[in-house]
């Protein structure tokens, strides 16, 4: 978390001078508090989640404030607001009447459990984000730094470019392929949109339609295995099932992109939208060469995970090495040290920014999970769902989704 904070508070910050100064202050305090927990973990572990003295209470509160503000800067208000409501419930829930009240927690115990024990921001979600999610984010960044992104676009253009509404359908296929390695809607839009949006504009697509197609298709990248915006790893951690859960996620992801495809088809007939011009479609040789830049690392990943039975982390590390080797080469089969160094720099910076954003989300969500555990609200909600559904599976799933 200390390594992620500079990317949230120091680098690339815009806005007023006050906002930038507050970022430096909060980032510095957050790094200091995180390092204090790391360096004193043995002694703090003996306190069983209870803070001793004003200095420790100040450090704990600082960590919570930094987590909330870091998440706000990374993804906006919704998640931090839910975490704030959870904190308010944990501190004041004893005043609520009825079943959803709780017995109350001393401030030292409540904040301590969230900040120095493993029942809060250093819990299982943070653990899996460090050990697994970060590896897959690096994998996606390494692929995207080389020719893999171009390979996705070429394959999509060759497959759907000539169809009615072909430019929009290229956006769907490329977003699905790129989303499988990025797990980020914003990264997906920035990468695939840079090519598909101008292509749709040239073919006369209404600007609002082109933007909508790219936004909706790129959002689907967050549910496309294997990365799934860290969602799969969180599910594996909470449910205790093997990582093969991604096989269950594949069908809903395909159905999502199929629905977008059908929508584009309907709009294409209404607006008489054309496919890509022949000169804009890649040659078969170019498609075959560039596709290899993402097929080889993906093959290594899948074989290591499912054929050799390696852990997801180990398999992803093997795939990263395969992708890193490909950074030395281009589709022109020429070696350029300057180009390779540029790609390595891009891979490092991209993975750092994306890992920091995921850290902000995961650690903030861990506050909510921690409060559910401390107050017993999680068990109460589960009991309410089981009672309301009569113990039947499908009503339970519907209530859980709500």
mmCIF file with all atom_site columns, C-alpha atoms in Angstrom, residues 252-365:
data_model
loop_
_atom_site.group_PDB
_atom_site.id
_atom_site.type_symbol
_atom_site.label_atom_id
_atom_site.label_alt_id
_atom_site.label_comp_id
_atom_site.label_asym_id
_atom_site.label_entity_id
_atom_site.label_seq_id
_atom_site.pdbx_PDB_ins_code
_atom_site.Cartn_x
_atom_site.Cartn_y
_atom_site.Cartn_z
_atom_site.occupancy
_atom_site.B_iso_or_equiv
_atom_site.pdbx_formal_charge
_atom_site.auth_seq_id
_atom_site.auth_comp_id
_atom_site.auth_asym_id
_atom_site.auth_atom_id
_atom_site.pdbx_PDB_model_num
ATOM 1   C CA . UNK A 1 252 ? -22.033 -14.465 -19.145 1.00 0.00 ? 252 UNK A CA 1
ATOM 2   C CA . UNK A 1 253 ? -19.184 -12.439 -20.681 1.00 0.00 ? 253 UNK A CA 1
ATOM 3   C CA . UNK A 1 254 ? -19.846 -13.897 -24.145 1.00 0.00 ? 254 UNK A CA 1
ATOM 4   C CA . UNK A 1 255 ? -23.583 -13.242 -23.742 1.00 0.00 ? 255 UNK A CA 1
ATOM 5   C CA . UNK A 1 256 ? -22.826 -9.625  -22.779 1.00 0.00 ? 256 UNK A CA 1
ATOM 6   C CA . UNK A 1 257 ? -20.771 -8.998  -25.914 1.00 0.00 ? 257 UNK A CA 1
ATOM 7   C CA . UNK A 1 258 ? -23.336 -10.866 -28.034 1.00 0.00 ? 258 UNK A CA 1
ATOM 8   C CA . UNK A 1 259 ? -26.037 -8.495  -26.749 1.00 0.00 ? 259 UNK A CA 1
ATOM 9   C CA . UNK A 1 260 ? -23.874 -5.487  -27.682 1.00 0.00 ? 260 UNK A CA 1
ATOM 10  C CA . UNK A 1 261 ? -23.301 -7.042  -31.122 1.00 0.00 ? 261 UNK A CA 1
ATOM 11  C CA . UNK A 1 262 ? -27.087 -7.437  -31.654 1.00 0.00 ? 262 UNK A CA 1
ATOM 12  C CA . UNK A 1 263 ? -27.643 -3.828  -30.603 1.00 0.00 ? 263 UNK A CA 1
ATOM 13  C CA . UNK A 1 264 ? -25.020 -2.572  -33.070 1.00 0.00 ? 264 UNK A CA 1
ATOM 14  C CA . UNK A 1 265 ? -26.596 -4.672  -35.813 1.00 0.00 ? 265 UNK A CA 1
ATOM 15  C CA . UNK A 1 266 ? -29.996 -3.061  -35.195 1.00 0.00 ? 266 UNK A CA 1
ATOM 16  C CA . UNK A 1 267 ? -28.520 0.458   -35.238 1.00 0.00 ? 267 UNK A CA 1
ATOM 17  C CA . UNK A 1 268 ? -26.469 -0.349  -38.357 1.00 0.00 ? 268 UNK A CA 1
ATOM 18  C CA . UNK A 1 269 ? -29.606 -1.277  -40.315 1.00 0.00 ? 269 UNK A CA 1
ATOM 19  C CA . UNK A 1 270 ? -31.462 1.827   -39.114 1.00 0.00 ? 270 UNK A CA 1
ATOM 20  C CA . UNK A 1 271 ? -28.643 4.255   -39.957 1.00 0.00 ? 271 UNK A CA 1
ATOM 21  C CA . UNK A 1 272 ? -27.247 2.258   -42.934 1.00 0.00 ? 272 UNK A CA 1
ATOM 22  C CA . UNK A 1 273 ? -23.810 2.077   -41.349 1.00 0.00 ? 273 UNK A CA 1
ATOM 23  C CA . UNK A 1 274 ? -21.100 0.596   -43.558 1.00 0.00 ? 274 UNK A CA 1
ATOM 24  C CA . UNK A 1 275 ? -18.283 -1.768  -42.733 1.00 0.00 ? 275 UNK A CA 1
ATOM 25  C CA . UNK A 1 276 ? -14.607 -0.885  -42.857 1.00 0.00 ? 276 UNK A CA 1
ATOM 26  C CA . UNK A 1 277 ? -13.199 0.106   -46.212 1.00 0.00 ? 277 UNK A CA 1
ATOM 27  C CA . UNK A 1 278 ? -10.984 -2.528  -47.798 1.00 0.00 ? 278 UNK A CA 1
ATOM 28  C CA . UNK A 1 279 ? -7.872  -0.366  -47.429 1.00 0.00 ? 279 UNK A CA 1
ATOM 29  C CA . UNK A 1 280 ? -8.555  -0.108  -43.666 1.00 0.00 ? 280 UNK A CA 1
ATOM 30  C CA . UNK A 1 281 ? -8.701  -3.886  -43.221 1.00 0.00 ? 281 UNK A CA 1
ATOM 31  C CA . UNK A 1 282 ? -5.397  -5.638  -42.452 1.00 0.00 ? 282 UNK A CA 1
ATOM 32  C CA . UNK A 1 283 ? -3.885  -8.229  -44.752 1.00 0.00 ? 283 UNK A CA 1
ATOM 33  C CA . UNK A 1 284 ? -4.074  -11.873 -43.693 1.00 0.00 ? 284 UNK A CA 1
ATOM 34  C CA . UNK A 1 285 ? -0.292  -12.074 -43.294 1.00 0.00 ? 285 UNK A CA 1
ATOM 35  C CA . UNK A 1 286 ? -0.273  -9.070  -40.949 1.00 0.00 ? 286 UNK A CA 1
ATOM 36  C CA . UNK A 1 287 ? -3.134  -10.568 -38.913 1.00 0.00 ? 287 UNK A CA 1
ATOM 37  C CA . UNK A 1 288 ? -1.320  -13.892 -38.521 1.00 0.00 ? 288 UNK A CA 1
ATOM 38  C CA . UNK A 1 289 ? 1.967   -12.261 -37.463 1.00 0.00 ? 289 UNK A CA 1
ATOM 39  C CA . UNK A 1 290 ? 0.528   -9.762  -34.960 1.00 0.00 ? 290 UNK A CA 1
ATOM 40  C CA . UNK A 1 291 ? -1.921  -12.299 -33.494 1.00 0.00 ? 291 UNK A CA 1
ATOM 41  C CA . UNK A 1 292 ? 1.047   -14.389 -32.418 1.00 0.00 ? 292 UNK A CA 1
ATOM 42  C CA . UNK A 1 293 ? 2.134   -11.629 -30.031 1.00 0.00 ? 293 UNK A CA 1
ATOM 43  C CA . UNK A 1 294 ? -0.870  -12.283 -27.777 1.00 0.00 ? 294 UNK A CA 1
ATOM 44  C CA . UNK A 1 295 ? -1.572  -15.940 -28.640 1.00 0.00 ? 295 UNK A CA 1
ATOM 45  C CA . UNK A 1 296 ? 1.869   -17.139 -27.465 1.00 0.00 ? 296 UNK A CA 1
ATOM 46  C CA . UNK A 1 297 ? 1.689   -15.622 -23.925 1.00 0.00 ? 297 UNK A CA 1
ATOM 47  C CA . UNK A 1 298 ? -1.977  -16.661 -23.624 1.00 0.00 ? 298 UNK A CA 1
ATOM 48  C CA . UNK A 1 299 ? -1.107  -20.216 -24.619 1.00 0.00 ? 299 UNK A CA 1
ATOM 49  C CA . UNK A 1 300 ? 1.686   -20.303 -22.031 1.00 0.00 ? 300 UNK A CA 1
ATOM 50  C CA . UNK A 1 301 ? -0.758  -19.006 -19.380 1.00 0.00 ? 301 UNK A CA 1
ATOM 51  C CA . UNK A 1 302 ? -3.503  -21.539 -20.117 1.00 0.00 ? 302 UNK A CA 1
ATOM 52  C CA . UNK A 1 303 ? -1.165  -24.528 -20.516 1.00 0.00 ? 303 UNK A CA 1
ATOM 53  C CA . UNK A 1 304 ? 0.656   -23.737 -17.281 1.00 0.00 ? 304 UNK A CA 1
ATOM 54  C CA . UNK A 1 305 ? -2.566  -23.255 -15.349 1.00 0.00 ? 305 UNK A CA 1
ATOM 55  C CA . UNK A 1 306 ? -4.761  -26.049 -16.687 1.00 0.00 ? 306 UNK A CA 1
ATOM 56  C CA . UNK A 1 307 ? -2.398  -28.597 -18.287 1.00 0.00 ? 307 UNK A CA 1
ATOM 57  C CA . UNK A 1 308 ? 0.537   -28.396 -15.856 1.00 0.00 ? 308 UNK A CA 1
ATOM 58  C CA . UNK A 1 309 ? -1.614  -27.562 -12.803 1.00 0.00 ? 309 UNK A CA 1
ATOM 59  C CA . UNK A 1 310 ? 0.475   -24.549 -11.759 1.00 0.00 ? 310 UNK A CA 1
ATOM 60  C CA . UNK A 1 311 ? -0.940  -21.835 -9.530  1.00 0.00 ? 311 UNK A CA 1
ATOM 61  C CA . UNK A 1 312 ? -2.415  -18.726 -11.246 1.00 0.00 ? 312 UNK A CA 1
ATOM 62  C CA . UNK A 1 313 ? 0.534   -16.653 -9.986  1.00 0.00 ? 313 UNK A CA 1
ATOM 63  C CA . UNK A 1 314 ? 3.116   -19.081 -11.338 1.00 0.00 ? 314 UNK A CA 1
ATOM 64  C CA . UNK A 1 315 ? 1.327   -19.424 -14.686 1.00 0.00 ? 315 UNK A CA 1
ATOM 65  C CA . UNK A 1 316 ? 0.998   -15.654 -15.058 1.00 0.00 ? 316 UNK A CA 1
ATOM 66  C CA . UNK A 1 317 ? 4.695   -15.199 -14.242 1.00 0.00 ? 317 UNK A CA 1
ATOM 67  C CA . UNK A 1 318 ? 5.610   -17.658 -17.009 1.00 0.00 ? 318 UNK A CA 1
ATOM 68  C CA . UNK A 1 319 ? 3.323   -15.773 -19.405 1.00 0.00 ? 319 UNK A CA 1
ATOM 69  C CA . UNK A 1 320 ? 4.915   -12.445 -18.376 1.00 0.00 ? 320 UNK A CA 1
ATOM 70  C CA . UNK A 1 321 ? 8.361   -13.832 -19.266 1.00 0.00 ? 321 UNK A CA 1
ATOM 71  C CA . UNK A 1 322 ? 7.041   -14.979 -22.649 1.00 0.00 ? 322 UNK A CA 1
ATOM 72  C CA . UNK A 1 323 ? 5.484   -11.563 -23.257 1.00 0.00 ? 323 UNK A CA 1
ATOM 73  C CA . UNK A 1 324 ? 8.657   -9.767  -22.135 1.00 0.00 ? 324 UNK A CA 1
ATOM 74  C CA . UNK A 1 325 ? 10.737  -11.697 -24.667 1.00 0.00 ? 325 UNK A CA 1
ATOM 75  C CA . UNK A 1 326 ? 8.321   -10.605 -27.412 1.00 0.00 ? 326 UNK A CA 1
ATOM 76  C CA . UNK A 1 327 ? 8.895   -6.953  -26.444 1.00 0.00 ? 327 UNK A CA 1
ATOM 77  C CA . UNK A 1 328 ? 12.315  -7.240  -28.106 1.00 0.00 ? 328 UNK A CA 1
ATOM 78  C CA . UNK A 1 329 ? 10.688  -7.884  -31.482 1.00 0.00 ? 329 UNK A CA 1
ATOM 79  C CA . UNK A 1 330 ? 8.117   -6.224  -33.726 1.00 0.00 ? 330 UNK A CA 1
ATOM 80  C CA . UNK A 1 331 ? 5.920   -7.457  -36.538 1.00 0.00 ? 331 UNK A CA 1
ATOM 81  C CA . UNK A 1 332 ? 8.703   -6.289  -38.883 1.00 0.00 ? 332 UNK A CA 1
ATOM 82  C CA . UNK A 1 333 ? 11.005  -8.922  -37.284 1.00 0.00 ? 333 UNK A CA 1
ATOM 83  C CA . UNK A 1 334 ? 13.590  -6.207  -36.585 1.00 0.00 ? 334 UNK A CA 1
ATOM 84  C CA . UNK A 1 335 ? 15.320  -5.685  -33.255 1.00 0.00 ? 335 UNK A CA 1
ATOM 85  C CA . UNK A 1 336 ? 15.552  -2.160  -31.836 1.00 0.00 ? 336 UNK A CA 1
ATOM 86  C CA . UNK A 1 337 ? 17.009  -1.509  -28.388 1.00 0.00 ? 337 UNK A CA 1
ATOM 87  C CA . UNK A 1 338 ? 15.444  1.967   -28.219 1.00 0.00 ? 338 UNK A CA 1
ATOM 88  C CA . UNK A 1 339 ? 11.995  0.545   -29.029 1.00 0.00 ? 339 UNK A CA 1
ATOM 89  C CA . UNK A 1 340 ? 12.450  -2.261  -26.501 1.00 0.00 ? 340 UNK A CA 1
ATOM 90  C CA . UNK A 1 341 ? 13.447  0.144   -23.712 1.00 0.00 ? 341 UNK A CA 1
ATOM 91  C CA . UNK A 1 342 ? 10.433  2.334   -24.549 1.00 0.00 ? 342 UNK A CA 1
ATOM 92  C CA . UNK A 1 343 ? 8.140   -0.697  -24.325 1.00 0.00 ? 343 UNK A CA 1
ATOM 93  C CA . UNK A 1 344 ? 9.643   -1.809  -21.008 1.00 0.00 ? 344 UNK A CA 1
ATOM 94  C CA . UNK A 1 345 ? 9.164   1.697   -19.618 1.00 0.00 ? 345 UNK A CA 1
ATOM 95  C CA . UNK A 1 346 ? 5.531   1.718   -20.810 1.00 0.00 ? 346 UNK A CA 1
ATOM 96  C CA . UNK A 1 347 ? 4.902   -1.705  -19.244 1.00 0.00 ? 347 UNK A CA 1
ATOM 97  C CA . UNK A 1 348 ? 6.353   -0.595  -15.884 1.00 0.00 ? 348 UNK A CA 1
ATOM 98  C CA . UNK A 1 349 ? 4.431   2.686   -15.750 1.00 0.00 ? 349 UNK A CA 1
ATOM 99  C CA . UNK A 1 350 ? 1.134   1.155   -16.895 1.00 0.00 ? 350 UNK A CA 1
ATOM 100 C CA . UNK A 1 351 ? 1.292   -1.726  -14.422 1.00 0.00 ? 351 UNK A CA 1
ATOM 101 C CA . UNK A 1 352 ? 2.216   0.647   -11.567 1.00 0.00 ? 352 UNK A CA 1
ATOM 102 C CA . UNK A 1 353 ? -0.754  2.943   -12.260 1.00 0.00 ? 353 UNK A CA 1
ATOM 103 C CA . UNK A 1 354 ? -3.223  0.060   -12.640 1.00 0.00 ? 354 UNK A CA 1
ATOM 104 C CA . UNK A 1 355 ? -1.983  -1.777  -9.527  1.00 0.00 ? 355 UNK A CA 1
ATOM 105 C CA . UNK A 1 356 ? -2.299  1.468   -7.538  1.00 0.00 ? 356 UNK A CA 1
ATOM 106 C CA . UNK A 1 357 ? -5.881  1.935   -8.731  1.00 0.00 ? 357 UNK A CA 1
ATOM 107 C CA . UNK A 1 358 ? -6.779  -1.647  -7.824  1.00 0.00 ? 358 UNK A CA 1
ATOM 108 C CA . UNK A 1 359 ? -5.090  -1.178  -4.427  1.00 0.00 ? 359 UNK A CA 1
ATOM 109 C CA . UNK A 1 360 ? -7.259  1.886   -3.800  1.00 0.00 ? 360 UNK A CA 1
ATOM 110 C CA . UNK A 1 361 ? -10.419 -0.081  -4.641  1.00 0.00 ? 361 UNK A CA 1
ATOM 111 C CA . UNK A 1 362 ? -9.514  -3.271  -2.770  1.00 0.00 ? 362 UNK A CA 1
ATOM 112 C CA . UNK A 1 363 ? -8.300  -1.598  0.432   1.00 0.00 ? 363 UNK A CA 1
ATOM 113 C CA . UNK A 1 364 ? -11.376 0.672   0.544   1.00 0.00 ? 364 UNK A CA 1
ATOM 114 C CA . UNK A 1 365 ? -13.673 -2.320  -0.007  1.00 0.00 ? 365 UNK A CA 1
#
